Amino acid sequence: MCGIAGVLSLNPNKTNLFVLKQMTDSIAHRGHNGDGHWINEDGTIGFGHRRLSIIDLSKNGSQPMHYLNRYTIVLNGEIYNYIELKQELQKKGYQFKSNSDTEVLMALYDLKKEKCLDDIDGMFAFAIWDNKERLTFCARDRFGEKPFYYHQTNDAFYFASEMKALWAVGIKKQPNERRVFLYLAYNTTDDIKNPISTFYKDIFLLEPAHYLIIKDGKIISNTRYWDIDLSNKSTISHNEAKEKFYFLFEQSIKRRLRSDVPVGSCLSGGLDSSSIVSIINKVKDSNQTQKTFSARFKDFNKDEGKRIDLVVKNNDVESYQVFLTPEMLVKEIDNVFYYQEEPYGSTSIVAQWYVMKLVKENNITVLLDGQGADEILAGYIGYFRNFFSSLILSDKNKFQRQLSEYNNLHNTKYNIENYFWLHSRFPHLRHRLRYLRNKIVKPDYISQFKSDFIHEFDSYEEPFEYPNNLNKALYISATKRGLNTLLRYADRNSMANGREVRLPFLNHELVEFVFSLSDEFKINNGWTKVILREVMKDILPQEVCWQKEKIGFEPPNCTKVGSDMANQAINALAKNGIINPKHALNRFTWDYYQTSKLYSL
């Protein structure tokens, strides 16, 4: 929806209009419909906003927005259930001047303060100044769909939707070498032990499902307001579960179609995006035509054009497709990094960038997409290990039956290692054994680093968790590592093109319900995402609904960079005391190039 920025300080020199405008100008791509700036009478609070108009396109929807002569807000995102919330608030006597979700949020905050977050179905990052209490309340949505970065000094608190807004006002751009080490050693863009950290020193993330309270320029509270309760177990019947899943899924899609500008859909040909496109086709007005947007790759065995065409043919859809080549992908690597600001996984992210560019060219502002389904419904093949671990402890006969069904369906033999049973019973032992092994037999990643660098950062302890049950593995993916990175990719790529992505699978009621179901609703008889397949089997083309393999959004040569680019990156990292060029590992060329951009962005 927008880009937000702000400065909170007891020093009025920190909150002048020039500083705020520098911040919002640097993220102008996030909102091309206008900007706004506000400083309170004391000069201690300054808010800035770039507007991408989606709900209430009039001036009444402009930000920073004020309410009851007490509150001022900057909001990035959408409150999807704002219509229902507004009706309840009006019954309690609240009045509204606009048709925006932003004003509804302020009224809800006035009524419930931090408890307002419990009622919201949305993606958001916002800051509210309360002039009576003299504090600022900042919050981020449950999964982190919308970003919130901040920097704290002795006398000021800065925040923004992107880090470039912080750099624009002189905050130093210094790479965080612990994150550099984790990325090059373990190919992870996360730090589970320090989840507020970024790839830059002294720039931090407000964690998903958290809020901050800031007073006199200082954080006085950092609180988690929501979590997935893994102890909550549903006892409803199979048919009741399917009915409730469909109801919540359809409701989530309907809410995410609320907009005063055109809405389209991403269509990869996979189960998730195809399900969304097909439900939209059922619930949209008869006089509307749904537009879908897809990336294609000619003469590539993983191109999903056949399934895309099946979904398009099965629905009232106007399909737009961009055909990508390796040359096109390499051309935009640096440009995509500028907007991503941190390392990204492969040129699949560049392919997503081209899809967003295609959306922009066709004047669609809002896009629904299927991200999140894999992490809550066990869409990746790796989740079978966690599923089998649970079964081997609880029911060995069922384990053998499920293993047999998997092998028959996929015409293969699932690899059960010798230590599988041991890991299933003692999941932490695997982590400990790997640590001891790395201490005795140095892993090969050690050789690539310069000795001073590796001495400071390597503890030989892998930054991963190895859960022995499916729901725990899904929880880690949805809340700790995996999904958060994909959401960053989607937000930056879409907002770089002035587009907004909405994700129906991340409605929190739907997620909570899925986690309450037994494992067999997610994985059963060799199939993943079982409940989604079952509720969509009479709606989707059968080849789409019952596709066996998870193809993923993978273009050709997805992690390759040219030798010149790789050598340039290795030399840059050597200059900064990180990599020993003589021992650089060829398989890490993409990672080297991405890391080198941290030192040149």
Coordinates of C-alpha atoms in Angstrom, one line a residue:
M1 CA 0.0 0.0 0.0
C2 CA 2.6 2.5 1.0
G3 CA 5.9 3.5 2.5
I4 CA 6.3 4.9 6.0
A5 CA 9.1 6.7 7.8
G6 CA 9.5 8.6 11.1
V7 CA 11.8 10.2 13.6
L8 CA 11.0 10.2 17.4
S9 CA 13.4 12.4 19.5
L10 CA 13.5 14.9 22.3
N11 CA 15.9 16.9 20.1
P12 CA 13.7 18.9 17.7
N13 CA 16.7 19.2 15.3
K14 CA 16.3 15.5 14.5
T15 CA 12.7 15.8 13.3
N16 CA 12.7 18.6 10.7
L17 CA 10.8 18.5 7.5
F18 CA 14.0 18.2 5.4
V19 CA 15.0 14.9 7.1
L20 CA 11.5 13.4 6.7
K21 CA 11.4 14.3 3.0
Q22 CA 14.8 12.7 2.5
M23 CA 13.4 9.5 4.0
T24 CA 10.2 9.4 2.0
D25 CA 11.9 10.5 -1.3
S26 CA 14.2 7.5 -1.0
I27 CA 11.2 5.1 -1.0
A28 CA 9.1 7.0 -3.5
H29 CA 8.7 3.8 -5.5
R30 CA 6.4 2.4 -2.7
G31 CA 3.8 5.1 -3.3
H32 CA 3.5 7.2 -6.4
N33 CA 0.1 8.7 -5.6
G34 CA 1.5 11.4 -3.2
D35 CA 3.4 12.0 0.0
G36 CA 2.7 13.6 3.3
H37 CA 4.7 14.8 6.3
W38 CA 3.8 15.9 9.8
I39 CA 5.7 17.1 12.9
N40 CA 4.0 17.7 16.3
E41 CA 4.0 21.0 18.0
D42 CA 6.9 20.1 20.2
G43 CA 9.1 19.0 17.3
T44 CA 9.7 15.7 18.9
I45 CA 7.6 13.4 16.6
G46 CA 7.9 13.4 12.8
F47 CA 6.0 11.1 10.5
G48 CA 6.4 10.7 6.7
H49 CA 4.4 8.8 4.2
R50 CA 4.4 7.7 0.5
R51 CA 0.9 6.8 -0.7
L52 CA -0.2 4.0 -3.0
S53 CA -3.9 4.6 -3.2
I54 CA -6.0 1.4 -2.9
I55 CA -8.9 2.0 -0.5
D56 CA -10.6 5.5 -0.4
L57 CA -8.7 7.2 -3.3
S58 CA -9.8 10.6 -2.1
K59 CA -7.8 13.1 -0.1
N60 CA -9.6 11.8 3.0
G61 CA -7.4 8.7 2.8
S62 CA -4.2 10.6 2.8
Q63 CA -1.6 10.1 5.6
P64 CA -0.3 11.0 8.1
M65 CA -3.9 10.8 9.3
H66 CA -5.3 12.3 12.5
Y67 CA -8.2 11.2 14.7
L68 CA -10.0 12.6 17.8
N69 CA -7.4 15.4 18.1
R70 CA -5.3 12.8 19.8
Y71 CA -3.9 10.2 17.4
T72 CA -1.7 10.5 14.4
I73 CA -0.8 7.5 12.2
V74 CA 1.3 6.3 9.3
L75 CA 0.2 2.9 8.0
N76 CA 1.7 0.6 5.4
G77 CA -0.6 -2.3 4.4
E78 CA -4.2 -3.2 4.6
I79 CA -6.8 -4.0 7.2
Y80 CA -8.8 -6.5 5.3
N81 CA -11.7 -6.8 7.8
Y82 CA -12.0 -3.0 8.2
I83 CA -15.7 -3.1 7.0
E84 CA -16.7 -5.5 9.8
L85 CA -14.6 -3.6 12.4
K86 CA -16.1 -0.3 11.3
Q87 CA -19.6 -1.5 11.8
E88 CA -18.8 -2.7 15.3
L89 CA -17.1 0.6 16.1
Q90 CA -20.0 2.7 14.8
K91 CA -22.3 0.7 17.2
K92 CA -20.1 2.0 20.0
G93 CA -20.4 5.6 18.9
Y94 CA -17.3 6.1 16.8
Q95 CA -17.7 8.3 13.8
F96 CA -15.6 8.5 10.6
K97 CA -14.8 11.1 8.0
S98 CA -13.3 8.7 5.4
N99 CA -13.9 5.3 3.9
S100 CA -10.4 4.2 4.7
D101 CA -9.2 1.3 6.7
T102 CA -6.6 3.6 8.3
E103 CA -9.2 5.6 10.2
V104 CA -10.8 2.4 11.4
L105 CA -7.5 1.2 12.8
M106 CA -7.1 4.4 14.8
A107 CA -10.6 4.1 16.3
L108 CA -9.9 0.5 17.2
Y109 CA -6.7 1.5 18.9
D110 CA -8.5 4.2 20.8
L111 CA -11.0 1.5 22.0
K112 CA -8.6 -1.3 22.8
K113 CA -5.1 0.0 22.7
E114 CA -2.6 -2.8 22.0
K115 CA -5.4 -5.4 22.2
C116 CA -6.7 -4.0 18.9
L117 CA -4.1 -6.2 17.1
D118 CA -6.1 -9.3 18.2
D119 CA -9.1 -8.2 16.0
I120 CA -7.2 -7.4 12.8
D121 CA -7.1 -9.6 9.7
G122 CA -4.4 -7.8 7.7
M123 CA -0.9 -7.1 6.6
F124 CA 0.6 -4.0 8.2
A125 CA 3.3 -2.0 9.7
F126 CA 2.3 1.2 11.4
A127 CA 3.1 3.8 14.0
I128 CA 0.5 5.7 16.1
W129 CA 1.4 8.8 18.1
D130 CA -0.8 9.2 21.2
N131 CA -0.7 12.9 22.1
K132 CA -2.4 12.3 25.5
E133 CA -0.2 9.5 26.7
R134 CA 2.9 11.0 24.9
L135 CA 4.0 7.7 23.4
T136 CA 4.2 6.0 20.1
F137 CA 2.8 2.6 19.4
C138 CA 4.4 0.6 16.5
A139 CA 3.2 -2.8 15.3
R140 CA 3.9 -5.4 12.6
D141 CA 1.5 -8.0 11.2
R142 CA 1.6 -11.6 12.4
F143 CA 3.8 -13.1 9.7
G144 CA 5.8 -10.0 8.6
E145 CA 4.2 -9.4 5.2
K146 CA 5.0 -5.7 5.6
P147 CA 8.4 -4.5 6.8
F148 CA 9.4 -2.2 9.7
Y149 CA 13.1 -1.3 10.1
Y150 CA 14.5 0.9 12.9
H151 CA 17.7 2.5 14.2
Q152 CA 18.1 3.6 17.8
T153 CA 20.6 6.3 19.0
N154 CA 21.1 7.9 22.4
D155 CA 18.5 10.6 21.6
A156 CA 16.4 9.4 18.6
F157 CA 14.5 6.5 17.2
Y158 CA 14.2 6.2 13.4
F159 CA 11.9 3.9 11.5
A160 CA 11.1 3.1 7.9
S161 CA 9.7 0.6 5.4
E162 CA 13.1 0.1 3.8
M163 CA 16.6 0.6 5.1
K164 CA 17.5 3.0 2.3
A165 CA 15.3 5.6 4.0
L166 CA 17.6 5.2 7.1
W167 CA 20.7 5.5 5.0
A168 CA 19.3 8.6 3.3
V169 CA 19.6 10.5 6.6
G170 CA 23.1 9.5 7.3
I171 CA 22.7 6.2 9.2
K172 CA 25.8 4.2 8.4
K173 CA 25.7 1.3 6.0
Q174 CA 28.0 -1.2 7.7
P175 CA 27.6 -4.9 6.9
N176 CA 26.8 -7.1 9.8
E177 CA 29.6 -9.7 9.6
R178 CA 27.9 -12.3 11.7
R179 CA 25.1 -12.4 9.1
V180 CA 27.7 -12.5 6.3
F181 CA 29.3 -15.5 8.0
L182 CA 26.0 -17.3 8.4
Y183 CA 25.1 -16.7 4.8
L184 CA 28.4 -17.8 3.3
A185 CA 28.8 -20.8 5.7
Y186 CA 25.3 -22.1 5.9
N187 CA 23.5 -20.4 3.0
T188 CA 20.9 -18.8 5.3
T189 CA 19.6 -15.3 5.3
D190 CA 18.2 -15.7 8.8
D191 CA 19.7 -15.6 12.3
I192 CA 17.4 -17.5 14.5
K193 CA 19.4 -16.6 17.6
N194 CA 19.1 -12.9 16.9
P195 CA 15.9 -12.5 14.7
I196 CA 15.8 -8.7 15.0
S197 CA 19.2 -8.4 13.3
T198 CA 19.7 -7.5 9.6
F199 CA 22.7 -7.7 7.3
Y200 CA 23.7 -4.2 8.5
K201 CA 25.0 -3.2 11.9
D202 CA 22.7 -1.2 14.1
I203 CA 19.7 -1.5 11.8
F204 CA 17.0 -3.8 13.2
L205 CA 13.7 -5.4 12.4
L206 CA 10.5 -5.2 14.3
E207 CA 9.7 -8.9 14.5
P208 CA 6.5 -10.2 13.0
A209 CA 3.6 -10.4 15.6
H210 CA 5.4 -7.9 17.8
Y211 CA 4.7 -4.3 18.9
L212 CA 6.9 -1.6 20.3
I213 CA 6.0 1.2 22.7
I214 CA 8.4 4.2 22.4
K215 CA 8.5 7.1 24.8
D216 CA 10.9 10.0 24.8
G217 CA 12.7 8.4 21.8
K218 CA 13.4 5.2 23.7
I219 CA 11.9 1.7 23.3
I220 CA 10.2 0.9 26.6
S221 CA 8.4 -2.3 25.5
N222 CA 9.0 -4.9 22.8
T223 CA 6.1 -7.4 23.1
R224 CA 4.9 -10.5 21.1
Y225 CA 1.1 -10.2 20.7
W226 CA 0.4 -13.4 18.8
D227 CA 1.7 -16.9 18.3
I228 CA 0.6 -20.3 17.0
D229 CA -0.6 -22.6 19.8
L230 CA 0.8 -26.0 18.9
S231 CA -1.1 -27.6 21.8
N232 CA -4.5 -26.7 20.2
K233 CA -5.9 -29.9 18.7
S234 CA -9.1 -30.1 16.7
T235 CA -11.5 -33.0 17.1
I236 CA -13.9 -32.2 14.3
S237 CA -14.7 -34.8 11.6
H238 CA -13.0 -35.1 8.2
N239 CA -15.9 -33.5 6.4
E240 CA -16.3 -30.8 8.9
A241 CA -12.6 -30.0 8.6
K242 CA -12.9 -29.7 4.8
E243 CA -16.0 -27.4 5.1
K244 CA -14.3 -25.1 7.6
F245 CA -11.1 -25.0 5.6
Y246 CA -13.0 -24.0 2.5
F247 CA -15.1 -21.4 4.4
L248 CA -12.0 -19.7 5.9
F249 CA -10.0 -19.9 2.6
E250 CA -12.9 -18.4 0.6
Q251 CA -13.5 -15.7 3.2
S252 CA -9.8 -14.8 3.2
I253 CA -9.9 -14.4 -0.6
K254 CA -13.0 -12.3 -0.5
R255 CA -11.5 -9.9 2.0
R256 CA -8.3 -9.6 0.0
L257 CA -10.3 -8.7 -3.1
R258 CA -11.5 -5.5 -1.3
S259 CA -10.1 -2.6 -3.2
D260 CA -11.0 0.6 -5.0
V261 CA -8.4 -0.2 -7.8
P262 CA -8.1 -3.2 -10.1
V263 CA -7.0 -6.6 -8.6
G264 CA -5.3 -9.4 -10.4
S265 CA -3.6 -12.7 -9.5
C266 CA -0.3 -14.4 -9.9
L267 CA -0.6 -17.8 -11.6
S268 CA 2.4 -20.2 -11.6
G269 CA 0.4 -23.3 -12.6
G270 CA 1.0 -24.8 -9.1
L271 CA -1.7 -25.9 -6.7
D272 CA -1.6 -22.8 -4.5
S273 CA -2.0 -20.0 -7.1
S274 CA -4.3 -22.1 -9.2
S275 CA -6.6 -22.6 -6.2
I276 CA -6.7 -18.8 -5.6
V277 CA -7.4 -18.1 -9.2
S278 CA -10.2 -20.7 -9.3
I279 CA -11.9 -19.4 -6.1
I280 CA -11.7 -15.8 -7.4
N281 CA -13.5 -17.0 -10.5
K282 CA -16.3 -18.4 -8.4
V283 CA -16.8 -15.3 -6.1
K284 CA -16.2 -12.4 -8.5
D285 CA -19.0 -10.5 -10.1
S286 CA -20.2 -11.9 -13.4
N287 CA -19.3 -8.8 -15.3
Q288 CA -15.6 -8.9 -14.1
T289 CA -12.7 -10.6 -15.9
Q290 CA -9.9 -11.8 -13.8
K291 CA -6.4 -11.0 -15.1
T292 CA -3.5 -13.4 -14.2
F293 CA 0.2 -12.9 -14.5
S294 CA 2.8 -15.6 -15.1
A295 CA 6.5 -16.2 -15.8
R296 CA 7.4 -18.6 -18.5
F297 CA 10.6 -20.2 -19.7
K298 CA 10.8 -21.6 -23.3
D299 CA 12.3 -25.0 -23.8
F300 CA 12.8 -25.6 -20.1
N301 CA 11.7 -28.8 -18.5
K302 CA 10.4 -27.0 -15.4
D303 CA 8.2 -24.5 -17.3
E304 CA 4.6 -24.9 -16.1
G305 CA 2.9 -23.4 -19.2
K306 CA 0.8 -26.5 -19.7
R307 CA -0.8 -26.2 -16.2
I308 CA -1.1 -22.5 -16.5
D309 CA -3.1 -23.0 -19.8
L310 CA -5.3 -25.6 -18.1
V311 CA -6.3 -23.2 -15.3
V312 CA -6.8 -20.3 -17.8
K313 CA -9.1 -22.5 -19.9
N314 CA -11.0 -23.7 -16.9
N315 CA -11.8 -20.1 -15.7
D316 CA -12.9 -16.8 -17.0
V317 CA -9.4 -15.5 -17.1
E318 CA -7.4 -13.0 -19.2
S319 CA -3.8 -14.4 -19.1
Y320 CA -0.6 -12.3 -19.3
Q321 CA 2.7 -14.1 -19.6
V322 CA 6.3 -12.9 -19.7
F323 CA 8.8 -15.3 -21.4
L324 CA 12.2 -15.0 -19.7
T325 CA 15.7 -15.9 -20.8
P326 CA 18.9 -16.3 -18.7
E327 CA 20.2 -13.1 -20.2
M328 CA 17.1 -11.2 -19.1
L329 CA 17.5 -12.6 -15.5
V330 CA 21.2 -11.7 -15.3
K331 CA 20.6 -8.2 -16.6
E332 CA 18.4 -7.3 -13.6
I333 CA 20.4 -8.9 -10.7
D334 CA 21.9 -5.7 -9.5
N335 CA 18.7 -3.7 -9.9
V336 CA 16.7 -6.3 -7.9
F337 CA 19.4 -6.2 -5.2
Y338 CA 19.0 -2.4 -4.9
Y339 CA 15.4 -2.9 -3.9
Q340 CA 15.9 -6.1 -1.9
E341 CA 18.8 -4.5 0.1
E342 CA 20.0 -7.9 1.4
P343 CA 21.1 -11.1 -0.3
Y344 CA 18.4 -13.1 -2.1
G345 CA 18.4 -16.8 -3.0
S346 CA 18.5 -17.0 -6.8
T347 CA 17.3 -15.6 -10.1
S348 CA 13.9 -16.9 -9.3
I349 CA 13.5 -13.7 -7.4
V350 CA 14.5 -11.8 -10.5
A351 CA 11.8 -13.7 -12.4
Q352 CA 9.3 -12.6 -9.8
W353 CA 10.5 -9.0 -10.4
Y354 CA 9.6 -9.4 -14.1
V355 CA 6.1 -10.6 -13.2
M356 CA 5.6 -7.5 -11.1
K357 CA 6.8 -5.4 -13.9
L358 CA 4.3 -7.1 -16.2
V359 CA 1.5 -6.3 -13.7
K360 CA 2.5 -2.7 -13.7
E361 CA 2.6 -2.5 -17.5
N362 CA -1.0 -3.7 -17.5
N363 CA -2.3 -1.2 -14.9
I364 CA -3.2 -3.7 -12.2
T365 CA -2.4 -2.4 -8.7
V366 CA -3.2 -5.3 -6.4
L367 CA -2.2 -8.9 -6.9
L368 CA -3.2 -12.0 -5.0
D369 CA -0.6 -14.7 -4.6
G370 CA -0.2 -18.2 -3.1
Q371 CA 2.8 -17.7 -0.8
G372 CA 2.5 -19.3 2.7
A373 CA 0.7 -22.4 1.6
D374 CA 3.8 -24.5 1.5
E375 CA 4.8 -23.5 5.0
I376 CA 1.4 -24.2 6.6
L377 CA 0.3 -27.2 4.6
A378 CA 3.6 -29.0 4.2
G379 CA 4.2 -28.4 0.5
Y380 CA 7.9 -29.2 0.4
I381 CA 9.3 -32.7 0.0
G382 CA 11.5 -32.2 3.1
Y383 CA 8.5 -32.2 5.4
F384 CA 8.1 -36.0 4.8
R385 CA 11.1 -36.5 7.1
N386 CA 9.3 -34.7 10.0
F387 CA 6.1 -36.6 9.2
F388 CA 7.9 -40.0 9.3
S389 CA 9.8 -39.0 12.5
S390 CA 6.5 -38.5 14.3
L391 CA 5.1 -41.8 13.0
I392 CA 8.1 -43.9 13.8
L393 CA 7.7 -43.0 17.5
S394 CA 3.9 -43.1 17.7
D395 CA 2.8 -45.9 15.4
K396 CA 5.4 -48.1 13.6
N397 CA 2.7 -49.9 11.6
K398 CA 1.3 -46.7 10.4
F399 CA 4.9 -45.5 9.6
Q400 CA 5.5 -48.5 7.4
R401 CA 2.2 -48.1 5.7
Q402 CA 2.7 -44.4 5.0
L403 CA 6.3 -45.1 3.8
S404 CA 5.0 -47.8 1.4
E405 CA 2.3 -45.5 0.0
Y406 CA 4.9 -42.7 -0.5
N407 CA 7.2 -45.1 -2.4
N408 CA 4.4 -46.5 -4.6
L409 CA 3.0 -43.0 -5.5
H410 CA 6.4 -41.6 -6.4
N411 CA 7.9 -44.8 -7.8
T412 CA 10.9 -44.5 -5.6
K413 CA 12.4 -45.6 -2.3
Y414 CA 12.5 -43.0 0.4
N415 CA 16.0 -42.9 1.9
I416 CA 15.9 -43.8 5.6
E417 CA 19.4 -43.2 7.0
N418 CA 20.8 -45.3 9.8
Y419 CA 20.5 -42.5 12.3
F420 CA 16.9 -41.7 11.4
W421 CA 15.4 -43.6 14.4
L422 CA 17.9 -42.0 16.7
H423 CA 17.2 -38.5 15.5
S424 CA 13.5 -39.1 15.8
R425 CA 13.8 -40.1 19.4
F426 CA 16.5 -37.6 20.3
P427 CA 16.2 -34.6 17.9
H428 CA 18.7 -32.5 19.8
L429 CA 21.4 -35.2 19.6
R430 CA 21.7 -34.7 15.9
H431 CA 22.5 -31.1 16.5
R432 CA 25.1 -31.9 19.1
L433 CA 26.8 -34.7 17.0
R434 CA 27.1 -32.3 14.1
Y435 CA 28.7 -29.7 16.3
L436 CA 31.2 -32.2 17.6
R437 CA 32.0 -33.5 14.1
N438 CA 32.6 -30.0 12.9
K439 CA 35.0 -29.3 15.7
I440 CA 37.0 -32.5 14.9
V441 CA 36.7 -32.6 11.1
K442 CA 36.6 -29.0 9.9
P443 CA 33.7 -28.5 7.4
D444 CA 34.8 -27.5 3.9
Y445 CA 33.2 -24.1 4.2
I446 CA 36.0 -23.1 6.7
S447 CA 38.7 -23.0 4.0
Q448 CA 37.0 -20.2 2.1
F449 CA 37.4 -17.6 4.9
K450 CA 40.4 -15.6 6.0
S451 CA 41.7 -16.8 9.3
D452 CA 40.9 -13.6 11.3
F453 CA 37.4 -13.6 10.1
I454 CA 36.6 -17.2 10.8
H455 CA 38.2 -17.0 14.2
E456 CA 35.8 -14.3 15.3
F457 CA 32.6 -15.9 14.0
D458 CA 32.8 -19.7 13.8
S459 CA 31.4 -21.6 16.7
Y460 CA 30.9 -24.7 14.6
E461 CA 27.3 -24.7 15.7
E462 CA 24.8 -24.9 12.8
P463 CA 22.1 -22.2 13.0
F464 CA 19.2 -24.6 12.4
E465 CA 16.7 -26.6 14.3
Y466 CA 15.9 -30.3 13.6
P467 CA 12.4 -31.0 14.8
N468 CA 11.1 -34.5 15.0
N469 CA 7.5 -33.8 14.2
L470 CA 5.6 -32.1 11.4
N471 CA 3.8 -29.3 13.2
K472 CA 7.0 -28.1 14.8
A473 CA 8.8 -28.1 11.5
L474 CA 5.9 -26.1 9.9
Y475 CA 6.0 -23.7 12.9
I476 CA 9.7 -23.0 12.4
S477 CA 9.1 -22.4 8.6
A478 CA 6.1 -20.1 9.2
T479 CA 7.5 -18.1 12.0
K480 CA 11.3 -18.3 12.2
R481 CA 13.0 -19.0 8.9
G482 CA 11.8 -19.6 5.4
L483 CA 8.5 -17.7 5.0
N484 CA 9.9 -14.4 6.3
T485 CA 12.5 -14.4 3.5
L486 CA 9.9 -15.1 0.8
L487 CA 7.7 -12.3 2.2
R488 CA 10.6 -9.9 2.0
Y489 CA 11.2 -10.9 -1.6
A490 CA 7.5 -10.3 -2.5
D491 CA 7.2 -7.0 -0.7
R492 CA 10.3 -5.4 -2.3
N493 CA 9.6 -6.7 -5.8
S494 CA 6.0 -5.6 -5.8
M495 CA 6.6 -2.3 -4.1
A496 CA 9.6 -1.5 -6.4
N497 CA 7.0 -1.5 -9.1
G498 CA 4.3 0.3 -7.1
R499 CA 2.2 -2.9 -6.8
E500 CA 0.7 -4.6 -3.7
V501 CA 0.7 -8.4 -3.1
R502 CA -2.0 -10.0 -0.9
L503 CA -1.7 -13.5 0.5
P504 CA -4.9 -15.4 1.3
F505 CA -3.2 -18.4 2.8
L506 CA -1.8 -16.2 5.6
N507 CA -5.2 -15.3 7.2
H508 CA -4.4 -16.0 10.8
E509 CA -7.7 -17.8 11.5
L510 CA -6.9 -20.2 8.6
V511 CA -3.4 -20.8 9.8
E512 CA -4.5 -21.5 13.4
F513 CA -7.1 -23.9 12.1
V514 CA -4.6 -25.8 9.9
F515 CA -2.2 -26.1 12.8
S516 CA -4.9 -27.6 14.9
L517 CA -5.5 -30.4 12.5
S518 CA -3.7 -33.8 12.6
D519 CA -0.8 -34.4 10.3
E520 CA -2.8 -36.5 7.9
F521 CA -4.7 -33.4 6.8
K522 CA -1.3 -32.1 5.5
I523 CA 0.6 -35.2 4.5
N524 CA -1.1 -38.6 3.8
N525 CA -0.4 -41.6 1.5
G526 CA 2.5 -39.8 -0.2
W527 CA 0.6 -36.6 -0.9
T528 CA 1.3 -33.1 0.5
K529 CA -1.3 -30.4 1.2
V530 CA -4.0 -33.0 1.5
I531 CA -6.8 -30.9 2.7
L532 CA -6.3 -28.2 0.0
R533 CA -6.3 -30.9 -2.7
E534 CA -9.5 -32.5 -1.3
V535 CA -11.5 -29.2 -1.1
M536 CA -10.3 -28.2 -4.6
K537 CA -10.6 -31.5 -6.4
D538 CA -14.0 -30.7 -8.0
I539 CA -12.9 -27.1 -8.9
L540 CA -9.3 -27.5 -10.3
P541 CA -8.3 -29.4 -13.4
Q542 CA -7.2 -32.8 -12.1
E543 CA -3.7 -32.5 -13.5
V544 CA -3.2 -29.4 -11.4
C545 CA -4.9 -30.6 -8.3
W546 CA -3.1 -34.0 -8.2
Q547 CA 0.3 -33.0 -9.5
K548 CA 2.8 -35.1 -7.5
E549 CA 6.0 -33.0 -7.5
K550 CA 6.6 -29.6 -6.1
I551 CA 8.2 -27.8 -9.0
G552 CA 8.7 -24.4 -7.4
F553 CA 9.3 -21.1 -9.1
E554 CA 12.7 -22.1 -10.6
P555 CA 14.1 -20.6 -13.8
P556 CA 17.0 -22.1 -15.7
N557 CA 20.5 -21.4 -14.3
C558 CA 18.9 -20.0 -11.2
T559 CA 22.0 -19.6 -9.1
K560 CA 24.7 -18.9 -11.7
V561 CA 26.7 -15.7 -12.3
G562 CA 29.4 -15.2 -14.9
S563 CA 33.0 -15.7 -14.1
D564 CA 33.8 -12.0 -14.4
M565 CA 31.1 -11.2 -11.9
A566 CA 32.2 -14.0 -9.6
N567 CA 35.9 -12.9 -9.7
Q568 CA 34.9 -9.3 -9.0
A569 CA 32.9 -10.4 -6.0
I570 CA 35.6 -12.6 -4.6
N571 CA 38.2 -9.8 -4.9
A572 CA 35.8 -7.4 -3.1
L573 CA 35.3 -9.8 -0.3
A574 CA 39.0 -10.5 0.0
K575 CA 39.6 -6.7 0.2
N576 CA 37.2 -6.6 3.1
G577 CA 39.0 -9.4 5.0
I578 CA 36.4 -12.1 4.5
I579 CA 37.4 -14.5 1.7
N580 CA 40.7 -16.1 0.8
P581 CA 40.6 -16.0 -3.0
K582 CA 42.9 -19.1 -3.3
H583 CA 40.3 -21.2 -1.4
A584 CA 37.1 -19.7 -2.8
L585 CA 34.5 -22.4 -3.5
N586 CA 33.0 -22.5 -7.0
R587 CA 29.6 -23.6 -5.8
F588 CA 29.3 -20.4 -3.7
T589 CA 29.7 -17.9 -6.7
W590 CA 26.1 -16.7 -6.4
D591 CA 26.5 -16.2 -2.6
Y592 CA 29.8 -14.3 -3.1
Y593 CA 28.3 -12.0 -5.6
Q594 CA 25.3 -11.3 -3.4
T595 CA 27.5 -10.7 -0.4
S596 CA 29.8 -8.3 -2.3
K597 CA 26.8 -6.1 -3.0
L598 CA 26.5 -5.4 0.7
Y599 CA 29.8 -3.5 0.5
S600 CA 28.8 -1.5 -2.6
L601 CA 25.1 -0.8 -2.4

